[in-house]
Coordinates of C-alpha atoms and ligand atoms in Angstrom, one line a residue:
M358 CA -7.6 -18.9 32.2
C359 CA -6.9 -23.0 32.8
G360 CA -8.5 -26.2 31.9
I361 CA -10.7 -29.1 33.1
V362 CA -11.7 -32.3 32.4
G363 CA -13.1 -35.0 33.4
Y364 CA -14.9 -38.7 33.0
I365 CA -17.2 -41.3 34.2
G366 CA -17.0 -44.7 33.4
A367 CA -15.8 -48.1 32.3
R368 CA -12.0 -47.1 30.9
N369 CA -9.0 -46.1 33.0
S370 CA -10.0 -42.4 33.7
Q371 CA -6.5 -41.6 34.5
E372 CA -5.6 -42.2 30.9
V373 CA -9.2 -40.1 29.1
L374 CA -8.0 -37.4 31.5
L375 CA -4.3 -37.3 30.5
D376 CA -5.0 -37.1 26.8
G377 CA -7.8 -34.4 27.6
L378 CA -5.1 -32.0 29.4
S379 CA -2.8 -32.4 27.1
K380 CA -5.5 -30.9 24.4
L381 CA -5.5 -27.9 27.2
E382 CA -1.4 -27.0 28.0
Y383 CA -2.4 -24.3 25.7
R384 CA -5.2 -22.6 28.1
G385 CA -1.9 -23.0 30.9
Y386 CA 1.4 -25.6 31.8
D387 CA 2.4 -24.1 35.5
S388 CA 1.2 -27.2 37.3
A389 CA -1.2 -30.1 36.2
G390 CA -3.3 -32.7 38.4
I391 CA -6.0 -35.2 38.9
A392 CA -8.2 -37.2 41.1
V393 CA -9.7 -40.5 40.9
F394 CA -11.8 -42.7 42.1
T395 CA -9.5 -45.7 43.2
N396 CA -10.2 -49.5 45.9
E397 CA -8.7 -46.7 48.0
G398 CA -11.7 -43.8 48.0
L399 CA -10.4 -40.9 46.1
Q400 CA -7.1 -40.3 45.4
I401 CA -5.2 -37.1 43.7
R402 CA -2.0 -36.7 41.8
K403 CA -0.3 -33.4 41.4
A404 CA 2.9 -31.9 40.3
Q405 CA 4.9 -28.9 39.2
G406 CA 5.6 -27.6 35.5
R407 CA 4.4 -29.1 32.8
L408 CA 2.0 -31.6 32.2
A409 CA 4.5 -34.5 31.2
N410 CA 5.6 -34.1 34.7
L411 CA 2.4 -35.8 36.0
A412 CA 2.4 -38.1 33.1
T413 CA 6.0 -39.0 35.0
R414 CA 4.6 -39.0 38.3
L415 CA 2.0 -41.5 37.6
E416 CA 3.9 -43.8 35.8
D417 CA 5.6 -44.2 39.0
E418 CA 2.3 -44.1 41.1
P419 CA -0.8 -45.1 38.6
L420 CA -4.5 -44.2 39.5
A421 CA -6.9 -46.5 39.0
G422 CA -11.0 -46.0 38.5
G423 CA -13.2 -45.1 36.3
V424 CA -14.5 -41.4 37.3
G425 CA -12.2 -38.5 37.9
I426 CA -11.7 -34.9 37.5
G427 CA -7.9 -32.9 36.3
H428 CA -7.0 -29.8 35.7
T429 CA -4.0 -27.9 34.1
R430 CA -2.9 -24.5 35.4
W431 CA -2.1 -21.1 34.9
A432 CA -1.7 -18.9 37.8
T433 CA -3.5 -16.9 39.3
H434 CA -3.5 -16.6 43.1
G435 CA -0.4 -18.6 44.3
K436 CA 2.2 -19.5 42.7
P437 CA 3.1 -22.7 40.5
S438 CA 3.8 -24.8 43.3
D439 CA 2.2 -28.7 44.4
E440 CA 0.2 -26.8 46.8
N441 CA -1.6 -24.8 44.7
S442 CA -2.1 -27.5 41.9
H443 CA -5.5 -28.5 41.2
P444 CA -7.5 -30.7 41.9
H445 CA -8.6 -29.5 46.0
T446 CA -9.5 -31.1 48.8
D447 CA -11.3 -29.9 51.8
A448 CA -10.1 -30.9 55.4
T449 CA -11.6 -34.5 54.9
M450 CA -10.2 -35.3 51.7
K451 CA -13.7 -36.3 51.0
F452 CA -14.5 -33.4 48.0
S453 CA -12.4 -32.7 45.5
V454 CA -12.4 -29.4 42.4
V455 CA -10.9 -28.2 40.0
H456 CA -12.1 -24.8 39.1
N457 CA -11.3 -22.2 36.0
G458 CA -11.6 -18.5 36.5
I459 CA -11.1 -16.5 39.7
I460 CA -13.7 -16.7 43.4
E461 CA -13.4 -12.5 43.7
N462 CA -14.9 -12.9 47.2
Y463 CA -12.2 -16.0 47.8
M464 CA -10.3 -13.5 51.0
E465 CA -13.3 -13.0 52.8
L466 CA -14.5 -16.5 52.3
K467 CA -11.1 -17.6 53.5
E468 CA -11.1 -16.0 56.7
E469 CA -14.6 -16.5 57.6
L470 CA -14.1 -20.5 57.2
M471 CA -11.2 -20.1 58.8
A472 CA -13.1 -18.7 61.8
Q473 CA -14.8 -21.9 61.3
G474 CA -12.0 -23.6 61.8
V475 CA -11.1 -24.8 58.4
P476 CA -7.7 -25.5 57.4
F477 CA -6.3 -24.4 54.3
I478 CA -2.9 -25.9 52.7
S479 CA -2.9 -23.8 49.5
E480 CA -3.2 -19.7 48.3
T481 CA -5.6 -20.7 45.9
D482 CA -9.5 -18.7 45.5
T483 CA -10.0 -22.7 44.7
E484 CA -9.6 -24.2 47.5
V485 CA -12.5 -22.1 49.5
I486 CA -14.4 -24.1 46.8
S487 CA -13.9 -27.4 48.3
H488 CA -14.1 -26.1 51.5
L489 CA -17.3 -24.6 51.3
I490 CA -19.2 -27.2 49.2
A491 CA -17.8 -29.4 52.2
R492 CA -19.3 -27.4 54.6
E493 CA -22.7 -27.5 52.6
Y494 CA -22.7 -31.3 52.6
D495 CA -25.8 -33.5 53.7
G496 CA -26.1 -36.1 51.3
D497 CA -26.4 -34.6 48.3
I498 CA -23.6 -33.8 46.3
V499 CA -26.1 -31.6 43.7
K500 CA -27.7 -29.6 46.4
A501 CA -24.2 -29.1 48.5
V502 CA -22.4 -27.6 45.3
Q503 CA -26.0 -25.5 44.1
R504 CA -26.0 -23.8 48.0
A505 CA -21.5 -23.3 48.2
I506 CA -21.9 -21.6 44.8
T507 CA -24.8 -18.8 46.0
Y508 CA -21.6 -17.3 48.3
I509 CA -18.9 -17.1 45.8
R510 CA -18.6 -14.0 43.3
G511 CA -16.7 -14.7 40.2
A512 CA -15.9 -16.5 37.0
F513 CA -16.1 -20.1 37.4
A514 CA -16.8 -23.4 35.5
L515 CA -16.0 -26.3 38.0
G516 CA -15.8 -30.9 38.1
V517 CA -16.9 -32.4 41.8
L518 CA -16.1 -35.1 43.1
T519 CA -17.0 -36.6 46.0
E520 CA -16.3 -39.9 47.5
Y521 CA -19.4 -41.0 49.1
E522 CA -21.2 -40.3 45.6
P523 CA -18.6 -41.8 43.2
D524 CA -21.4 -42.5 40.9
R525 CA -22.2 -39.4 40.3
L526 CA -19.7 -36.1 38.1
V527 CA -20.5 -32.4 38.9
A528 CA -19.9 -29.3 36.8
V529 CA -21.1 -25.9 36.7
R530 CA -20.3 -23.4 34.4
C531 CA -20.3 -19.7 35.4
A532 CA -18.9 -17.6 33.0
S533 CA -16.2 -19.1 32.2
P534 CA -16.4 -22.4 29.6
L535 CA -17.1 -26.0 29.9
V536 CA -18.9 -28.7 27.5
I537 CA -20.0 -32.2 28.2
G538 CA -19.5 -35.0 25.8
I539 CA -21.6 -37.3 25.5
G540 CA -20.4 -41.4 25.2
E541 CA -22.0 -45.1 25.0
G542 CA -22.7 -45.7 28.7
E543 CA -19.6 -42.8 29.7
N544 CA -19.4 -39.1 29.8
F545 CA -17.0 -36.3 29.7
I546 CA -16.5 -32.3 30.3
G547 CA -14.2 -29.8 28.7
S548 CA -12.8 -26.6 28.9
D549 CA -13.2 -26.7 25.3
I550 CA -14.6 -29.3 22.6
P551 CA -10.9 -30.8 21.3
A552 CA -10.3 -32.3 25.0
I553 CA -12.9 -34.4 24.8
L554 CA -12.9 -35.1 20.5
Q555 CA -11.3 -38.4 20.9
Y556 CA -14.1 -39.5 23.1
T557 CA -17.0 -38.1 21.4
R558 CA -18.5 -35.3 18.6
R559 CA -21.9 -35.8 21.0
V560 CA -21.3 -32.6 23.1
Y561 CA -23.6 -30.3 25.0
I562 CA -22.2 -26.2 25.8
L563 CA -23.3 -24.8 28.5
N564 CA -24.6 -21.7 29.1
D565 CA -23.0 -19.3 32.3
N566 CA -25.0 -20.6 35.4
E567 CA -25.8 -24.2 34.1
M568 CA -24.9 -27.5 35.8
A569 CA -24.5 -30.7 35.0
V570 CA -24.9 -34.3 36.8
L571 CA -23.4 -37.0 35.0
T572 CA -23.1 -40.8 35.7
K573 CA -21.9 -43.3 33.4
E574 CA -25.5 -43.9 31.9
A575 CA -26.8 -40.2 31.8
V576 CA -26.4 -36.1 31.9
E577 CA -29.2 -34.2 33.7
L578 CA -28.7 -30.8 32.6
M579 CA -30.0 -28.3 34.8
T580 CA -29.5 -24.7 36.0
I581 CA -27.5 -23.4 39.3
E582 CA -31.2 -23.3 41.4
G583 CA -32.1 -26.7 40.2
N584 CA -34.3 -26.5 37.7
S585 CA -34.2 -29.0 34.3
I586 CA -33.3 -27.9 30.9
S587 CA -33.0 -28.9 27.8
R588 CA -31.1 -29.0 25.5
E589 CA -29.8 -29.1 22.1
M590 CA -26.8 -31.5 21.3
I591 CA -24.3 -30.3 19.0
V592 CA -22.0 -33.2 16.9
V593 CA -19.0 -31.5 15.7
D594 CA -17.9 -31.9 12.3
W595 CA -13.8 -31.5 13.0
D596 CA -11.9 -34.7 13.7
A597 CA -9.4 -35.3 16.4
M598 CA -6.7 -35.3 14.0
T599 CA -7.7 -31.5 13.0
A600 CA -6.2 -31.1 16.0
E601 CA -3.4 -32.9 15.6
K602 CA 0.1 -31.5 14.7
G603 CA -0.2 -33.4 11.1
G604 CA 3.7 -34.3 11.0
Y605 CA 5.2 -30.4 11.5
D606 CA 7.3 -30.0 14.0
H607 CA 5.1 -27.3 16.1
F608 CA 1.1 -26.4 16.0
M609 CA 2.8 -23.2 15.1
L610 CA 4.4 -23.8 12.0
K611 CA 1.2 -26.2 10.9
E612 CA -1.4 -23.5 11.5
I613 CA 0.9 -21.3 9.9
H614 CA 1.0 -23.2 7.0
E615 CA -2.9 -24.0 7.4
Q616 CA -3.9 -20.8 6.5
P617 CA -4.2 -21.0 2.6
K618 CA -7.4 -23.4 3.8
A619 CA -7.9 -21.3 6.3
Y620 CA -8.7 -18.0 3.8
R621 CA -10.2 -20.6 1.5
D622 CA -12.6 -22.1 4.2
T623 CA -13.9 -18.5 5.6
M624 CA -14.3 -16.9 2.3
R625 CA -16.5 -20.6 0.6
G626 CA -20.3 -19.6 0.6
R627 CA -19.9 -16.4 0.8
L628 CA -18.8 -15.3 -2.4
Q629 CA -22.1 -15.4 -4.9
E630 CA -21.2 -17.0 -8.2
G631 CA -18.6 -14.6 -10.4
L632 CA -17.9 -12.9 -8.0
S633 CA -21.0 -10.3 -8.3
G634 CA -21.1 -10.1 -4.6
V635 CA -20.7 -11.1 -0.8
K636 CA -23.7 -13.2 1.1
L637 CA -23.4 -12.6 4.6
T638 CA -26.4 -15.0 4.9
E639 CA -25.8 -15.3 8.7
L640 CA -26.3 -11.7 10.1
K641 CA -29.7 -11.3 11.1
V642 CA -29.3 -8.5 13.2
L643 CA -27.6 -6.0 10.7
T644 CA -29.2 -5.6 8.1
N645 CA -29.6 -3.8 5.1
E646 CA -31.4 -1.3 6.7
R647 CA -29.5 -1.7 10.9
L648 CA -26.5 -0.7 8.5
R649 CA -27.6 2.3 7.2
E650 CA -28.4 3.7 10.3
I651 CA -24.9 2.7 12.0
R652 CA -23.3 5.7 12.2
N653 CA -20.4 4.8 14.0
V654 CA -18.2 1.8 14.8
H655 CA -16.0 -0.2 17.8
I656 CA -14.1 -2.8 16.9
V657 CA -12.6 -4.3 20.3
A658 CA -10.5 -6.9 21.4
C659 CA -7.4 -7.8 23.0
G660 CA -3.7 -9.6 21.7
T661 CA -3.3 -9.9 17.9
A662 CA -7.1 -10.5 17.3
Y663 CA -6.8 -6.5 18.6
H664 CA -4.6 -5.8 15.6
A665 CA -6.9 -7.7 13.5
G666 CA -9.3 -4.8 14.3
L667 CA -7.1 -2.1 13.9
V668 CA -6.9 -3.4 9.6
G669 CA -10.7 -3.7 9.6
R670 CA -10.9 -0.1 11.2
T671 CA -8.5 0.7 7.7
L672 CA -10.9 -1.4 5.9
I673 CA -14.2 -0.3 7.0
E674 CA -13.6 3.0 6.9
Q675 CA -12.2 3.1 3.3
A676 CA -15.4 0.8 2.3
I677 CA -18.3 2.8 4.3
R678 CA -16.9 6.4 4.9
I679 CA -17.9 6.1 8.4
P680 CA -16.0 6.8 11.6
V681 CA -14.2 3.4 13.4
E682 CA -12.0 3.1 16.7
T683 CA -10.4 0.2 17.3
D684 CA -9.6 -0.4 21.2
V685 CA -8.3 -3.1 23.2
A686 CA -10.6 -4.5 25.4
S687 CA -9.5 -4.2 28.5
E688 CA -9.6 -0.3 28.5
Y689 CA -12.8 0.0 26.7
R690 CA -14.8 -0.1 28.9
Y691 CA -13.0 1.7 31.6
R692 CA -12.6 4.5 29.3
N693 CA -16.3 5.5 29.2
P694 CA -17.0 5.1 25.5
I695 CA -19.3 6.7 23.5
I696 CA -21.9 3.9 22.9
T697 CA -25.4 4.6 21.0
P698 CA -28.1 2.6 19.6
E699 CA -26.0 3.9 15.7
T700 CA -23.4 2.2 17.5
L701 CA -22.2 -1.0 15.4
V702 CA -19.5 -2.5 18.3
I703 CA -17.5 -5.5 16.7
V704 CA -15.9 -7.6 18.6
V705 CA -13.9 -10.1 17.7
S706 CA -11.9 -13.3 19.3
Q707 CA -10.1 -16.5 18.4
S708 CA -11.4 -17.9 21.4
G709 CA -14.9 -16.6 22.0
E710 CA -14.6 -16.5 25.9
T711 CA -11.5 -13.8 26.2
A712 CA -12.8 -12.0 29.5
D713 CA -12.0 -8.3 28.7
T714 CA -14.0 -9.1 25.2
L715 CA -16.9 -10.5 26.4
A716 CA -17.0 -7.9 29.2
A717 CA -16.6 -5.3 26.1
L718 CA -19.5 -6.8 24.3
R719 CA -21.8 -6.6 27.4
E720 CA -21.0 -3.5 27.7
A721 CA -22.0 -2.6 24.6
K722 CA -25.1 -4.1 24.7
R723 CA -26.4 -2.8 27.5
C724 CA -25.7 0.9 25.5
G725 CA -28.3 -0.8 22.7
A726 CA -25.2 -1.0 20.7
A727 CA -25.9 -3.6 17.3
V728 CA -23.2 -6.1 18.9
L729 CA -21.4 -8.2 16.1
A730 CA -18.9 -10.9 16.4
I731 CA -15.6 -12.5 14.6
T732 CA -14.6 -16.1 15.7
N733 CA -13.0 -18.8 15.3
V734 CA -15.6 -20.8 17.9
V735 CA -18.8 -21.8 17.2
G736 CA -21.0 -21.6 20.6
S737 CA -18.2 -19.5 22.0
S738 CA -19.2 -17.4 25.4
V739 CA -19.3 -14.6 22.3
A740 CA -21.2 -16.8 19.2
R741 CA -23.2 -16.8 21.7
E742 CA -24.0 -13.6 23.4
A743 CA -23.5 -11.1 20.4
D744 CA -26.5 -10.5 18.3
D745 CA -24.8 -11.8 14.9
T746 CA -21.6 -13.7 14.2
I747 CA -18.9 -14.0 11.7
V748 CA -17.2 -16.9 12.4
T749 CA -13.7 -17.6 10.9
W750 CA -13.4 -21.1 9.9
A751 CA -9.8 -20.9 10.7
G752 CA -10.9 -25.0 12.2
P753 CA -9.0 -25.5 16.3
E754 CA -5.4 -22.6 16.9
I755 CA -3.6 -25.1 19.3
A756 CA -0.5 -22.8 19.2
V757 CA -0.5 -19.6 21.5
A758 CA 0.6 -17.4 19.7
S759 CA -2.0 -16.7 16.4
T760 CA -1.4 -17.0 13.2
K761 CA -4.3 -18.4 11.1
A762 CA -6.6 -16.9 13.5
Y763 CA -5.5 -13.7 12.5
T764 CA -5.5 -13.6 9.7
S765 CA -8.8 -15.2 8.8
Q766 CA -10.1 -12.3 10.5
L767 CA -8.4 -10.3 8.3
I768 CA -11.0 -12.0 5.4
A769 CA -13.6 -11.6 7.9
F770 CA -13.2 -7.9 7.8
M771 CA -12.7 -8.0 4.0
L772 CA -16.0 -9.5 3.8
L773 CA -17.4 -7.6 5.7
S774 CA -16.7 -4.3 4.5
L775 CA -17.2 -5.2 0.7
Y776 CA -21.1 -6.8 1.9
W777 CA -21.7 -3.4 3.6
A778 CA -20.5 -1.0 0.6
E779 CA -22.6 -3.1 -1.6
Q780 CA -26.0 -3.6 0.8
T781 CA -25.5 0.1 0.9
G782 CA -25.4 1.2 -2.3
R783 CA -21.7 2.6 -1.8
M784 CA -20.0 0.2 -4.3
G785 CA -20.1 -0.7 -7.7
A786 CA -20.4 -4.4 -9.3
A787 CA -17.1 -3.7 -11.6
E788 CA -14.9 -2.3 -8.2
L789 CA -16.8 -5.0 -6.1
R790 CA -15.6 -7.6 -8.6
H791 CA -12.1 -6.2 -8.8
Q792 CA -11.7 -6.2 -5.3
L793 CA -13.4 -9.6 -5.2
A794 CA -11.0 -11.0 -7.7
A795 CA -8.5 -9.6 -5.6
M796 CA -9.5 -11.3 -2.1
E797 CA -9.8 -14.9 -4.3
A798 CA -6.0 -14.4 -4.7
L799 CA -5.3 -14.2 -1.6
P800 CA -4.9 -18.1 -0.6
E801 CA -2.5 -18.9 -4.2
Q802 CA -0.1 -15.6 -3.2
V803 CA 0.4 -16.9 0.7
E804 CA 1.0 -20.9 -0.6
S805 CA 3.9 -18.7 -2.8
I806 CA 5.1 -17.4 0.3
L807 CA 5.2 -20.0 2.6
T808 CA 7.4 -21.4 -0.4
Q809 CA 10.5 -19.0 0.8
A810 CA 10.7 -20.2 4.2
D811 CA 14.5 -21.6 4.3
E812 CA 14.7 -17.4 2.9
L813 CA 13.0 -16.1 6.2
K814 CA 14.5 -19.1 8.4
R815 CA 18.7 -17.3 7.6
V816 CA 17.3 -14.2 8.6
A817 CA 15.3 -15.3 11.9
E818 CA 18.2 -17.0 12.7
E819 CA 20.2 -13.5 12.7
M820 CA 18.0 -11.6 14.2
A821 CA 17.9 -14.4 17.3
A822 CA 21.7 -13.4 18.0
H823 CA 19.9 -9.5 18.8
D824 CA 18.5 -8.9 22.4
N825 CA 16.7 -5.3 20.3
L826 CA 14.1 -4.7 17.6
F827 CA 12.6 -2.9 15.6
F828 CA 9.3 -3.0 12.9
I829 CA 8.3 -0.2 11.0
G830 CA 5.4 0.7 8.9
R831 CA 2.9 3.3 7.8
G832 CA -1.1 2.5 6.9
V833 CA -1.7 -0.6 7.4
D834 CA 1.5 -1.8 7.1
Y835 CA 1.7 -0.3 10.6
A836 CA -1.3 -1.9 12.0
V837 CA 0.7 -5.5 10.6
A838 CA 4.1 -4.2 12.3
M839 CA 2.3 -4.0 15.4
E840 CA 1.5 -7.6 15.0
G841 CA 4.7 -9.0 13.8
S842 CA 6.4 -7.3 16.9
L843 CA 3.8 -9.5 18.9
K844 CA 4.4 -12.2 17.9
L845 CA 8.3 -11.7 17.8
K846 CA 7.8 -10.6 21.4
E847 CA 6.0 -13.7 22.8
I848 CA 7.7 -16.8 21.6
S849 CA 11.0 -16.0 21.1
Y850 CA 11.6 -13.7 24.1
I851 CA 13.7 -10.6 21.8
H852 CA 12.4 -7.0 23.2
S853 CA 10.7 -5.4 20.2
E854 CA 9.1 -2.4 19.1
A855 CA 6.8 -1.4 16.7
Y856 CA 6.5 2.5 15.7
A857 CA 4.3 3.8 12.7
A858 CA 8.2 4.6 10.6
G859 CA 7.0 8.3 10.8
E860 CA 7.0 8.4 14.1
L861 CA 10.4 7.6 14.5
K862 CA 12.2 10.9 14.5
H863 CA 9.6 12.3 17.6
G864 CA 12.7 10.2 19.7
T865 CA 12.8 6.3 19.1
L866 CA 15.3 7.4 16.9
A867 CA 17.2 7.8 19.9
L868 CA 17.3 3.8 20.3
I869 CA 18.8 3.7 16.6
E870 CA 22.8 2.4 17.1
E871 CA 25.1 0.6 15.5
G872 CA 23.7 -3.2 14.2
I873 CA 20.4 -2.4 15.3
P874 CA 18.2 -4.5 13.0
V875 CA 14.7 -2.6 11.8
I876 CA 12.2 -4.9 10.1
A877 CA 10.2 -2.3 7.0
L878 CA 7.3 -3.2 6.1
V879 CA 6.6 -1.4 2.4
T880 CA 3.2 -2.2 1.1
Q881 CA 1.6 1.1 -0.4
S882 CA 2.2 2.9 -3.1
S883 CA 0.7 5.9 -1.8
L884 CA 3.8 5.8 1.2
V885 CA 7.0 4.3 -0.7
E886 CA 8.5 7.2 -0.3
K887 CA 8.4 8.5 2.3
M888 CA 8.7 4.3 4.3
I889 CA 12.7 5.0 2.0
S890 CA 13.1 8.6 3.6
N891 CA 12.5 7.1 7.3
I892 CA 14.3 3.8 6.5
K893 CA 17.3 5.9 5.5
E894 CA 17.2 8.4 9.1
V895 CA 17.5 4.4 10.0
K896 CA 20.5 3.6 8.2
A897 CA 21.5 7.3 8.7
R898 CA 22.4 6.2 12.5
G899 CA 23.7 2.6 11.7
G900 CA 20.8 0.4 11.3
V901 CA 20.3 -2.9 10.1
V902 CA 16.9 -2.8 7.7
Y903 CA 15.3 -5.6 6.6
A904 CA 12.1 -5.1 4.4
V905 CA 9.5 -6.4 3.7
T906 CA 7.6 -5.3 0.1
D907 CA 5.8 -6.4 -2.6
K908 CA 7.1 -6.9 -6.4
A909 CA 5.4 -3.3 -7.8
H910 CA 7.5 -2.3 -5.2
A911 CA 10.8 -4.0 -4.3
E912 CA 13.2 -2.6 -7.2
L913 CA 13.0 0.4 -5.6
V914 CA 13.3 -1.1 -1.7
S915 CA 15.9 -3.2 -2.1
K916 CA 18.3 -0.2 -3.4
A917 CA 17.8 1.4 0.6
V918 CA 17.6 -1.5 2.3
D919 CA 20.2 -4.5 3.2
G920 CA 17.7 -7.4 2.5
T921 CA 14.0 -7.4 1.1
F922 CA 11.9 -10.3 1.3
V923 CA 9.5 -9.7 -2.2
L924 CA 5.8 -10.7 -1.7
P925 CA 3.2 -11.1 -4.5
T926 CA 1.4 -8.0 -5.5
T927 CA -2.5 -7.2 -3.7
L928 CA -4.8 -4.6 -3.2
A929 CA -2.7 -1.7 -1.2
H930 CA -5.7 -2.8 1.7
L931 CA -5.1 -6.2 1.3
S932 CA -1.5 -6.5 1.9
P933 CA -1.6 -7.2 5.2
A934 CA -2.9 -10.8 4.7
L935 CA 0.1 -11.7 2.0
S936 CA 2.7 -9.0 4.6
V937 CA 2.2 -10.9 7.8
I938 CA 3.3 -14.5 7.1
P939 CA 6.8 -13.7 6.7
L940 CA 6.6 -12.3 9.7
Q941 CA 5.0 -14.7 11.2
L942 CA 7.7 -17.5 10.0
I943 CA 10.6 -15.3 11.4
S944 CA 9.2 -15.3 14.7
Y945 CA 8.6 -19.0 14.7
Y946 CA 12.2 -19.3 13.2
A947 CA 13.7 -17.3 15.9
S948 CA 12.5 -18.5 18.7
L949 CA 13.2 -22.0 17.4
A950 CA 17.1 -21.1 17.3
R951 CA 17.0 -19.4 20.4
G952 CA 15.5 -23.4 21.7
N953 CA 12.2 -22.0 23.3
D954 CA 9.2 -23.8 23.6
V955 CA 7.8 -22.5 20.8
D956 CA 3.7 -23.4 21.3
K957 CA 3.6 -23.3 24.5
P958 CA 5.4 -19.9 25.3
R959 CA 6.4 -18.6 28.5
N960 CA 4.2 -16.8 31.3
L961 CA 1.4 -16.8 28.4
A962 CA -1.7 -19.6 27.7
K963 CA -3.6 -19.5 25.0
S964 CA -7.4 -18.2 26.1
V965 CA -7.0 -15.7 28.7
T966 CA -10.3 -16.6 30.5
V967 CA -9.6 -13.7 33.4
E968 CA -9.4 -9.9 33.7
Ligands
M6R1098 O1 -8.9 -15.6 21.8 P1 -8.6 -13.4 21.9 O2 -8.7 -14.2 19.9 O3 -9.4 -13.5 22.7 O4 -7.3 -14.3 22.0 C1 -6.9 -12.3 21.8 C2 -5.5 -12.8 22.4 O5 -5.1 -12.8 24.0 C3 -4.5 -13.4 21.5 O6 -4.7 -13.0 20.5 C4 -2.7 -13.4 21.7 O7 -2.8 -11.8 22.0 C5 -2.3 -14.7 21.5 N1 -2.0 -15.6 21.8 C6 -1.1 -13.3 20.0 O8 0.0 -14.6 19.3

């Protein structure tokens, strides 16, 4: 977690750092800070809270200089405070460090350093790094960093400066993401590409256990042992505007409206002409032969990506008829799952950097499974470590609440299940064409849903007055109910739960009392009657039911509920790609109605790179 940036060049580094941090605030916003070489040496400014607080502080006390590092924090060790904010320094204040990740053995290192007389001022794990580098320094900052990190265990991406060598910026990556941006007479580091995209499109992506030494004119890449490495430079083809709000009030609203494009982009080039099949040319390890050998599938992910995996389970099971399990990544490794070389493990991650998901991927590989990644970030850790990757072309997702990444993951699962069924002869041409035609219609159907945002705003404003709310559904509608509930909790802070509608009577019905809002998803023809019975059970106890259903069922359902939102009709198993949209909008407007910070909900961060 946390975001780091660094700059070395002729510009005013304070501006570059603040700009980069503003792009990284989604990674944490408990505090922010920068360190810059000025005429008076290495100077630091920090401020608790949002980046805006640091910017205000810098207006009064600016830092002028062309070399600096910056950090935006999501607190892990030590509460949000000025002392615990980065950059951290050593006792002489000659070294400065920004860090993203966790140092697992920091307590023992801290005790050792304290026994050597080193004073600590923060509660963070990071501070040990600055003291270790200072201790190891004998005139060469690169060697000092290399020696210092041999003592530490954990995950870290670092930016390091020392006043003794003001023309060098050292960056290290060990299990936390880091990219290097290449400019003309200037160079950059960042936790991700958008952080530096305004200044350069040319980047190197560091691998684990690699480091970079930046001067104004050059970047030297090496392993953490000091062996020189060469790396192909990537030229990024999205522009800085793509990562901006583009006229919307919030990134989340923009990203909700970008979904038709994200669906089209994720399908683009992957549908055969005449809808005769699916092309997934990126699958190299998962050949037809290997696909035929797969006996079971594990889908592993966190949060919203996990919910996409629940839908993925149904899609694959229905198309391929082999057992599929979906697991929360943080639980997966610890339940000692039965993974064999005939297991396909699919890891799903928007960022491709989620620590729990990455750990699950590594465990799956260790056990000899084939690993397929579904991710939104080309070059992310998950993409690089998986055997094969299906990229979701949703574009950068900035809002903490995931929307377009989730629905693009659904599209990826649809493509995969149809491709697999086709390649292994499980689906005939006519059925394939029928399914692909339904998929192709989804973007336009989403557009029509988005035109009804005002109706959903009204519903959301009513819901925002409540403290508790339930979502119910059956089959894939239940999976979507779980995503709707997470979205609402995450940004509106309204307590909500999602239940399999048939399960209510086994306990939860006790919570239904007069006026409690219940959102019911009713899109599955085979389950409509059962859903209506469950809705009646809720209404008999005073619940107020708002249904999300489709045209085919609207007449029947509307008679049983208090309000209805009608979706266009699609195939039953594709419905999550439509039914989640009203739930995203309800969450967005409920959060707005409650005066919350929609894009940066409390206690959360976009990219969770700690376990
Ligand atoms: O980047 P990832 O897809 O691996 O992230 C997983 C979760 O942290 C993420 O989906 C989270 O649940 C979202 N903030 C929910 O909106």
